[in-house]
mmCIF file of C-alpha atoms in Angstrom:
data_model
loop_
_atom_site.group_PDB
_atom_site.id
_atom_site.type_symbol
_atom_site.label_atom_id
_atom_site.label_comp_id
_atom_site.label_asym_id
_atom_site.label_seq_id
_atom_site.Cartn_x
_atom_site.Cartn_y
_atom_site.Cartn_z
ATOM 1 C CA UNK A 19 -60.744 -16.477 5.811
ATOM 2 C CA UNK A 20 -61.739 -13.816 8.138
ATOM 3 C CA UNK A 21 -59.129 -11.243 9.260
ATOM 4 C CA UNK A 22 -60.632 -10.163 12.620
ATOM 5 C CA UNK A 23 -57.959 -6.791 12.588
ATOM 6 C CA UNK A 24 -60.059 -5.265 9.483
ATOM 7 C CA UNK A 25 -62.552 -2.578 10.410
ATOM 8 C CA UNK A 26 -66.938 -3.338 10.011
ATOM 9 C CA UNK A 27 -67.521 -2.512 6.272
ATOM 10 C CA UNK A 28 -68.350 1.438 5.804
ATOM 11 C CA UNK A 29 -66.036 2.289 8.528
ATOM 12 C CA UNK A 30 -62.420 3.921 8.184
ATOM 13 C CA UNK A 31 -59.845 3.145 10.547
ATOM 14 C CA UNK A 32 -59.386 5.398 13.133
ATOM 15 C CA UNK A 33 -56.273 7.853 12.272
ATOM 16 C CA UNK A 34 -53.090 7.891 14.194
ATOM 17 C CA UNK A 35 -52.161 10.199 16.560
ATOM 18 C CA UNK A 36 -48.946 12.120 16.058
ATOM 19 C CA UNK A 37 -46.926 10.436 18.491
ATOM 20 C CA UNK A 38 -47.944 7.518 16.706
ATOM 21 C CA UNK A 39 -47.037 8.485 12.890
ATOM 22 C CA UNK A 40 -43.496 10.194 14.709
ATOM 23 C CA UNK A 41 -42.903 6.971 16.028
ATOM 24 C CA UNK A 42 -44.205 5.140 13.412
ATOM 25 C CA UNK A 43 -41.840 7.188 11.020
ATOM 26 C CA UNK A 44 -38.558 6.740 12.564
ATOM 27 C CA UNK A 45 -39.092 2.995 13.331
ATOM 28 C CA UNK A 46 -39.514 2.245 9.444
ATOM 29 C CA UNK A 47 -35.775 3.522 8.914
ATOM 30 C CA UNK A 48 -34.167 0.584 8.855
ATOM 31 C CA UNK A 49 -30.481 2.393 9.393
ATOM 32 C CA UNK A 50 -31.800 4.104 12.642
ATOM 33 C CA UNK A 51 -30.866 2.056 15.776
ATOM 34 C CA UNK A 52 -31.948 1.744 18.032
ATOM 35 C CA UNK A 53 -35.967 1.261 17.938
ATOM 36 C CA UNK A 54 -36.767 3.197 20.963
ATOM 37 C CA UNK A 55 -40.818 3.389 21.413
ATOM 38 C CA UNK A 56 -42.394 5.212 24.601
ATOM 39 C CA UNK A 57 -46.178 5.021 24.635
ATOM 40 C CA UNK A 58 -47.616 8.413 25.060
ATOM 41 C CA UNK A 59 -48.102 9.799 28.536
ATOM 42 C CA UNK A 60 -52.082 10.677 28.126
ATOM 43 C CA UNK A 61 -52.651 12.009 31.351
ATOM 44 C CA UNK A 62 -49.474 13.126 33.316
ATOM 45 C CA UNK A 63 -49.969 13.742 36.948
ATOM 46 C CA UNK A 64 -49.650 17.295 37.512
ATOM 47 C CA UNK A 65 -47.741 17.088 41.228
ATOM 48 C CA UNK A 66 -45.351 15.606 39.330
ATOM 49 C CA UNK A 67 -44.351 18.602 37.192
ATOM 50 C CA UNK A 68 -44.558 21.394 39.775
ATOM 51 C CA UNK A 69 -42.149 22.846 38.151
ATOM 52 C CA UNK A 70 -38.427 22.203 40.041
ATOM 53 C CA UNK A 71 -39.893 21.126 43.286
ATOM 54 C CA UNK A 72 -41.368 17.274 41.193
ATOM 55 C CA UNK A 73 -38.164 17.460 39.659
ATOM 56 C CA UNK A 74 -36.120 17.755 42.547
ATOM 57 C CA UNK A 75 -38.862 14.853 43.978
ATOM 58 C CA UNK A 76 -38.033 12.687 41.070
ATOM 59 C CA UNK A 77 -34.278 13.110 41.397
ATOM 60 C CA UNK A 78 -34.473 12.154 45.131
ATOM 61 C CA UNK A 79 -36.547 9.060 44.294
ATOM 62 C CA UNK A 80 -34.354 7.324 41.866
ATOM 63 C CA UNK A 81 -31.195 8.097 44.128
ATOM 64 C CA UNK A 82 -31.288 4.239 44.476
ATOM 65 C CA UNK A 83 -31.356 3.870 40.780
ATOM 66 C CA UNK A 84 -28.401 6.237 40.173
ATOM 67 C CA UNK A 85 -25.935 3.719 42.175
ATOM 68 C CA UNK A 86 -27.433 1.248 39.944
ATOM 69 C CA UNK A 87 -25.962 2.935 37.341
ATOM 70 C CA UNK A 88 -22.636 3.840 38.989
ATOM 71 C CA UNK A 89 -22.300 0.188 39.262
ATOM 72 C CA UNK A 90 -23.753 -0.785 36.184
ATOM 73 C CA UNK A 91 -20.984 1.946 34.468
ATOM 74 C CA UNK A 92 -18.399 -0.155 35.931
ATOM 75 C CA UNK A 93 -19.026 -3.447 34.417
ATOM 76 C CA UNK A 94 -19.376 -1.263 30.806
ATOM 77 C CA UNK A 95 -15.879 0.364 31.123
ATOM 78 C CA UNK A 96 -14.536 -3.503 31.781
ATOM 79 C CA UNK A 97 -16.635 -4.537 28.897
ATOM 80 C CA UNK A 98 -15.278 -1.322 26.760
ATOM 81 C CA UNK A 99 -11.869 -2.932 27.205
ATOM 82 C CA UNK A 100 -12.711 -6.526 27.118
ATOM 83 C CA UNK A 101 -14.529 -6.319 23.686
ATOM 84 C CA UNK A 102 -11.941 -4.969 21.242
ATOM 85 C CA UNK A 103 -9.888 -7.905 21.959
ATOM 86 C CA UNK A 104 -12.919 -10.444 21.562
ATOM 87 C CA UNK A 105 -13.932 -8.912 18.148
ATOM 88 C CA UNK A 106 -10.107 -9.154 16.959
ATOM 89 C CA UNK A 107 -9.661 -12.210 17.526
ATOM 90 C CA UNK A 108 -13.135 -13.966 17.172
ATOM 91 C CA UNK A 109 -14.737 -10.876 14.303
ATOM 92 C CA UNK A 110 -17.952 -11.200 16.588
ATOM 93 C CA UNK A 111 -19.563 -9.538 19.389
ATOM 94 C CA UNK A 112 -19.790 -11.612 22.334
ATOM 95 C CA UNK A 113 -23.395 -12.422 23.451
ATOM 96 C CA UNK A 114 -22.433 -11.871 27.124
ATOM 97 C CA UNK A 115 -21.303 -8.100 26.259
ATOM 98 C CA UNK A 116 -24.051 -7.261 24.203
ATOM 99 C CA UNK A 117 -26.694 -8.925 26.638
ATOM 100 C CA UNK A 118 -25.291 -6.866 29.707
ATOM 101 C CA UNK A 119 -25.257 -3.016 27.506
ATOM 102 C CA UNK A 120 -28.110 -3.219 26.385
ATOM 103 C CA UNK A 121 -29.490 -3.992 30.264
ATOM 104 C CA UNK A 122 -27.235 -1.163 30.631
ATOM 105 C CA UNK A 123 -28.967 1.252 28.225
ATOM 106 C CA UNK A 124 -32.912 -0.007 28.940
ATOM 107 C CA UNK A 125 -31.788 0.944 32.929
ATOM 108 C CA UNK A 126 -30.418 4.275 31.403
ATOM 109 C CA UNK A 127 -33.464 4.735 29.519
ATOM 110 C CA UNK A 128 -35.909 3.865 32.094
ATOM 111 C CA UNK A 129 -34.715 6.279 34.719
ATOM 112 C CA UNK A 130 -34.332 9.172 32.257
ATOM 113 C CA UNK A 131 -37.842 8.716 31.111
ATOM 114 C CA UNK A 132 -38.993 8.832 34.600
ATOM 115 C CA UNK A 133 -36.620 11.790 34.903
ATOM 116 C CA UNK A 134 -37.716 13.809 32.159
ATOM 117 C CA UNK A 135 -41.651 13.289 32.797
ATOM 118 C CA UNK A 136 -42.594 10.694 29.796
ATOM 119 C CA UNK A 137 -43.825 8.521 31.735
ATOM 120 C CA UNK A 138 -45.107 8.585 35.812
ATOM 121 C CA UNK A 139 -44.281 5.086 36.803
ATOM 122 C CA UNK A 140 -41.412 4.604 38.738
ATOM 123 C CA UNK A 141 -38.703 2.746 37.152
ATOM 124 C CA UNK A 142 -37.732 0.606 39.837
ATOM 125 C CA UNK A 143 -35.014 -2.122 39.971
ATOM 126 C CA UNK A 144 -35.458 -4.586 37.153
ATOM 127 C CA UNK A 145 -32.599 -4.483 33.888
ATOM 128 C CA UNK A 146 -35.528 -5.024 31.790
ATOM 129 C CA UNK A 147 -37.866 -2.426 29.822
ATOM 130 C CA UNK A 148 -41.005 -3.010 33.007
ATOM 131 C CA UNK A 149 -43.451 -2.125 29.868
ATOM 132 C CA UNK A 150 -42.954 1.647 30.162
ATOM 133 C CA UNK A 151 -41.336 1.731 26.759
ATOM 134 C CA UNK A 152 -39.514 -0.771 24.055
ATOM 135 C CA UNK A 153 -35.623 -0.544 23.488
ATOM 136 C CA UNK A 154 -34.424 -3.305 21.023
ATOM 137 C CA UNK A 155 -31.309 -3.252 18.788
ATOM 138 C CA UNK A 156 -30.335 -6.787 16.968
ATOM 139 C CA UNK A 157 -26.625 -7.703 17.496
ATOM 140 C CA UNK A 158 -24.420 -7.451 14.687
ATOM 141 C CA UNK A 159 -23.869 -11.014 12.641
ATOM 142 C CA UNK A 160 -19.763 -9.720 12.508
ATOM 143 C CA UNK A 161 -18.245 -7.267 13.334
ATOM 144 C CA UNK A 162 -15.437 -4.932 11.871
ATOM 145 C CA UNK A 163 -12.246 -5.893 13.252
ATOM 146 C CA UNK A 164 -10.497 -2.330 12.194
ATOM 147 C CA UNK A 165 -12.896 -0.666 13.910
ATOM 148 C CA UNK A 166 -12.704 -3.083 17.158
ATOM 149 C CA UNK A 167 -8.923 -2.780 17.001
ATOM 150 C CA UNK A 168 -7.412 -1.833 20.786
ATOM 151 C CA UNK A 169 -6.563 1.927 20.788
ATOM 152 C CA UNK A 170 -6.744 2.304 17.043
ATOM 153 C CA UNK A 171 -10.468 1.781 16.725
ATOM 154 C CA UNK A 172 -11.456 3.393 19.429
ATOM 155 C CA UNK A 173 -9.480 7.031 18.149
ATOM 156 C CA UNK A 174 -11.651 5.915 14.764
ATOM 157 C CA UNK A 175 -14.687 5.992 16.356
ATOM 158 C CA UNK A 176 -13.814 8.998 18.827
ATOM 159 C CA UNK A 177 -12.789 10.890 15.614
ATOM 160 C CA UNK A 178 -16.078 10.058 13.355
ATOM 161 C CA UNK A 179 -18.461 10.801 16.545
ATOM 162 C CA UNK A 180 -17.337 14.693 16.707
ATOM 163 C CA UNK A 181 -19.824 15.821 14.504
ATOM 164 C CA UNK A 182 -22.361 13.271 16.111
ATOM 165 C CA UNK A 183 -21.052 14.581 19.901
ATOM 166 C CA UNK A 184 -22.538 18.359 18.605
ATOM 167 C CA UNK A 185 -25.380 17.271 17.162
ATOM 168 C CA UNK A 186 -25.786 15.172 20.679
ATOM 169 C CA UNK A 187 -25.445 18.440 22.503
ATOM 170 C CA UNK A 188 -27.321 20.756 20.202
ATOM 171 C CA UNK A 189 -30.724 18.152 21.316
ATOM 172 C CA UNK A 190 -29.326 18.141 25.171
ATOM 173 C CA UNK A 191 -29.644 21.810 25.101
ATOM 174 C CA UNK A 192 -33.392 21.422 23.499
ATOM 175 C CA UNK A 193 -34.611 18.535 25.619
ATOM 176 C CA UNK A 194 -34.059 20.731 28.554
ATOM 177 C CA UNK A 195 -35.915 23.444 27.391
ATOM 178 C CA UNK A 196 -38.560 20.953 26.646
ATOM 179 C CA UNK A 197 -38.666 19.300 29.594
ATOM 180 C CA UNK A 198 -38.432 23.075 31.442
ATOM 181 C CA UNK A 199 -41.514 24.242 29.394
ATOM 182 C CA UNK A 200 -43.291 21.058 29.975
ATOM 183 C CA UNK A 201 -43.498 20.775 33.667
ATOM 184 C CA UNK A 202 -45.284 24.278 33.255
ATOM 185 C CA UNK A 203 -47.750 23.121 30.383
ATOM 186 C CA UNK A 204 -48.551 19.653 32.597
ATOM 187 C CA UNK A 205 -49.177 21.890 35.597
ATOM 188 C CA UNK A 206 -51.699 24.250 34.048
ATOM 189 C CA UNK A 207 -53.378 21.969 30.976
ATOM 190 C CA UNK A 208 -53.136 18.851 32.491
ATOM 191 C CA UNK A 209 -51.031 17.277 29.223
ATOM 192 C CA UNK A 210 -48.008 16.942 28.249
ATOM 193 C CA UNK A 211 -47.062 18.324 24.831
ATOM 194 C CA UNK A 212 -46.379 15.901 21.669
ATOM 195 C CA UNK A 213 -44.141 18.104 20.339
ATOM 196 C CA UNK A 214 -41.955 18.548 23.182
ATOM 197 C CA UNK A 215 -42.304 14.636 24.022
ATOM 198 C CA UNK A 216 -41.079 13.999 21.035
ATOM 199 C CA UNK A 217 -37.962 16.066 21.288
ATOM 200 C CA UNK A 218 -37.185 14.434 23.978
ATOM 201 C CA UNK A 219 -37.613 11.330 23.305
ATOM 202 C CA UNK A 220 -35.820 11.583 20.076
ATOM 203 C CA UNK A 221 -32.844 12.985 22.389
ATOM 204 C CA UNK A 222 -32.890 9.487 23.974
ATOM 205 C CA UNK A 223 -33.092 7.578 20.773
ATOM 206 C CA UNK A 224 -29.382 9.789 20.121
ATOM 207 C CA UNK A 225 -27.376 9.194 23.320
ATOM 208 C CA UNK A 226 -28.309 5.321 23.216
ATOM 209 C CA UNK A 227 -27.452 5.487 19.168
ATOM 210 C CA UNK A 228 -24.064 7.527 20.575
ATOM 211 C CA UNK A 229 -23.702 4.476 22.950
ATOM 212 C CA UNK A 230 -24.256 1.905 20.854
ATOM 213 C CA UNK A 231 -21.519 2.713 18.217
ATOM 214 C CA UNK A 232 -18.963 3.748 20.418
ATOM 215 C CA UNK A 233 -19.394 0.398 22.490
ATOM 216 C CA UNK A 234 -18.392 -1.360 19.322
ATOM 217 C CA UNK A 235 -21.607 -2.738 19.081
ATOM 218 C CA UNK A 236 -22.403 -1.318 15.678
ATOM 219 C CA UNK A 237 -20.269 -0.285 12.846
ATOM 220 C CA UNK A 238 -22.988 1.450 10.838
ATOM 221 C CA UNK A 239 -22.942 5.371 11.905
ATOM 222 C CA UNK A 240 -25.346 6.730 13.953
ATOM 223 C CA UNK A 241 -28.507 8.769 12.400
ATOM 224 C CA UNK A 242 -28.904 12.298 13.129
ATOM 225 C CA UNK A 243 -32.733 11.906 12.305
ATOM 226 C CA UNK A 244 -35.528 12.714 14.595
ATOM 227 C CA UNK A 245 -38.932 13.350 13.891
ATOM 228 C CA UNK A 246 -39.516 16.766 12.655
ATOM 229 C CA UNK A 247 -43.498 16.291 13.572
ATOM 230 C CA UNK A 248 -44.599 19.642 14.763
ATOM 231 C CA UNK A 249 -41.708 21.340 12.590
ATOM 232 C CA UNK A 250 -41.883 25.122 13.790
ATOM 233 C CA UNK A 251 -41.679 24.077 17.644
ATOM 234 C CA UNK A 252 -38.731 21.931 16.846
ATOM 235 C CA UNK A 253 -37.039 24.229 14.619
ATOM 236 C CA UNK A 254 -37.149 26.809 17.539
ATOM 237 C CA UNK A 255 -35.885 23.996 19.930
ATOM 238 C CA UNK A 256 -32.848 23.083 17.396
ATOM 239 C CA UNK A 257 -32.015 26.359 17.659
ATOM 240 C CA UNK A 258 -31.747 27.066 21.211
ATOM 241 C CA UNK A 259 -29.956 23.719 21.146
ATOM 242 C CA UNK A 260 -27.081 25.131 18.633
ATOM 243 C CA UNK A 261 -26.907 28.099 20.929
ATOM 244 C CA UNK A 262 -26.480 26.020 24.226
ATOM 245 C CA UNK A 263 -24.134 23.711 22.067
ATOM 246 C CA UNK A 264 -21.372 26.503 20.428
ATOM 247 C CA UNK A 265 -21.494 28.252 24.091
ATOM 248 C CA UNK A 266 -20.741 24.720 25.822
ATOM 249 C CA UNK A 267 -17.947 24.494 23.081
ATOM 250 C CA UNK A 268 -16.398 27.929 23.602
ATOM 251 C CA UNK A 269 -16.920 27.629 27.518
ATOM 252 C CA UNK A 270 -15.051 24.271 27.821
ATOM 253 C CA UNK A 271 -12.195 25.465 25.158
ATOM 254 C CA UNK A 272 -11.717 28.859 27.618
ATOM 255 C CA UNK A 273 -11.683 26.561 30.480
ATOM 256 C CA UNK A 274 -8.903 24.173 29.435
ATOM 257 C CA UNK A 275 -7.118 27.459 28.086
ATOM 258 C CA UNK A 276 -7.216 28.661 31.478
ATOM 259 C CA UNK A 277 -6.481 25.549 33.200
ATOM 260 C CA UNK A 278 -3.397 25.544 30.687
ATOM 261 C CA UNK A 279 -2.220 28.897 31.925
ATOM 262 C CA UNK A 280 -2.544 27.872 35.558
ATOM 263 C CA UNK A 281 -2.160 24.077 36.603
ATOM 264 C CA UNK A 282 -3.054 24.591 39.797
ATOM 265 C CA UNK A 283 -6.949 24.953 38.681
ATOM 266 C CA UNK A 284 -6.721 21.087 37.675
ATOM 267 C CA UNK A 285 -6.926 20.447 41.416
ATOM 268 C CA UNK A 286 -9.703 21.831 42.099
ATOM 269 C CA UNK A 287 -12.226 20.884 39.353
ATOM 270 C CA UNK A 288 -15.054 18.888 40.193
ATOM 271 C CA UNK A 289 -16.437 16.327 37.958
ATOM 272 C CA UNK A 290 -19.434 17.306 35.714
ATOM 273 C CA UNK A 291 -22.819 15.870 35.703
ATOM 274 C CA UNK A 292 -24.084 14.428 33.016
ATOM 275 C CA UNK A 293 -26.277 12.178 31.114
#
């Protein structure tokens, strides 16, 4: 029988590019979740990474997107409180919940990508994926019902994420350097760095990973993996990430100190933004 995918005789198959063998490499884990896949941006367009003025241009064009999300974050915090009790009683994840956060991650995903300059396309308003990149995680046959217990599982969880909640921040604070350093390199080269797409989209891979176990949907701990393609440039970005990490740590413990010492700060905070 002919296999039509094999290469004319005398011919080796072309090599993979690195974006390829990094993604290649972290889909094979079968312990990561979940299989995140964003197809290399060849040719970003470089009006779109003058750098803060295309990213002020991007925020303002996804504004729609962002009450998307608002809403969208409302039906997850009546899911987050919903599911416990399903999983106690039933030891499975309802297909309702788990079809509806992971619309609610891929619409996540899809602005952030758009956001962060891996992709061009505008995300627009579909739940799905709109072929800009591949977000799939298989639901759980059971489900742990310790784990899922109201309250009680949820201080679990909270408690076995801390380290996972650093190591979340330590890549926040390197994605943005990344994405900082690569609005300059698309502007003046025309490309957008593998190295630095990577990072990022590695940091992605995390926070939906961080999502994904804290919304009960997984009782198998997170990975801290990422592709270490490129090593030296990430290795610089893990460290500027620790840095931006311990002095978000020490920053917020001072605050609450302060806030301790004088209640009448707690008025006037103003919510954070954040991913």
């Amino acid at each position: 029988m002919d296999n039509t995918s094999e290469t004319p005789t005398g011919l080796p198959p072309a090599p993979p590019t690195p974006a390829q063998k990094s993604s290649s490499s972290l889909q094979g884990d079968k312990r990561m979740y979940p299989l995140l896949s964003i197809p290399y941006n060849e040719h970003p367009n470089r009006l779109l990474a003058i750098p803060i003025v295309a990213y002020l241009v991007r925020i303002i064009l996804v504004i729609p997107q962002f009450f998307m999300i608002i809403f969208a974050g409302l039906g997850f915090l009546i899911l987050f409180i919903i599911v416990p009790f399903a999983i106690l009683f039933t030891g499975r994840y309802p297909d309702f919940a788990y079809n509806f956060i992971l619309a609610y991650q891929k619409m996540y995903t899809k602005l952030y990508i758009y956001i962060f300059g891996l992709t061009d396309k505008y995300p627009g308003f579909s739940f799905d994926e709109s072929k800009l990149f591949q977000l799939e995680y298989t639901k759980p046959a059971t489900s742990s019902r310790l784990l899922a217990f109201p309250i009680l599982g949820f201080i679990i969880r909270f408690v076995l994420l801390i380290p996972f909640f650093f190591w979340v921040s330590v890549l926040e604070g390197g994605a943005f350097v990344a994405v900082v350093c690569s609005w300059f390199i698309v502007l003046f080269t025309g490309r957008y760095p593998e190295s630095l797409y990577e990072f990022v989209r590695d940091f992605l891979r995390v926070t939906n990973s961080n999502v994904i176990y804290f919304a009960y949907l997984s009782d198998t701990y997170p990975s801290f993996r990422i592709s270490m393609n490129h090593k030296p440039i990430k290795i610089i970005l893990l460290i500027i990430g620790i840095i931006y990490a311990i002095f978000n740590f020490f920053s917020s413990g001072s605050q609450d100190l302060n806030n301790a010492k004088h209640p009448d700060n707690f008025s006037n905070q103003q919510p954070l933004p954040g991913y």
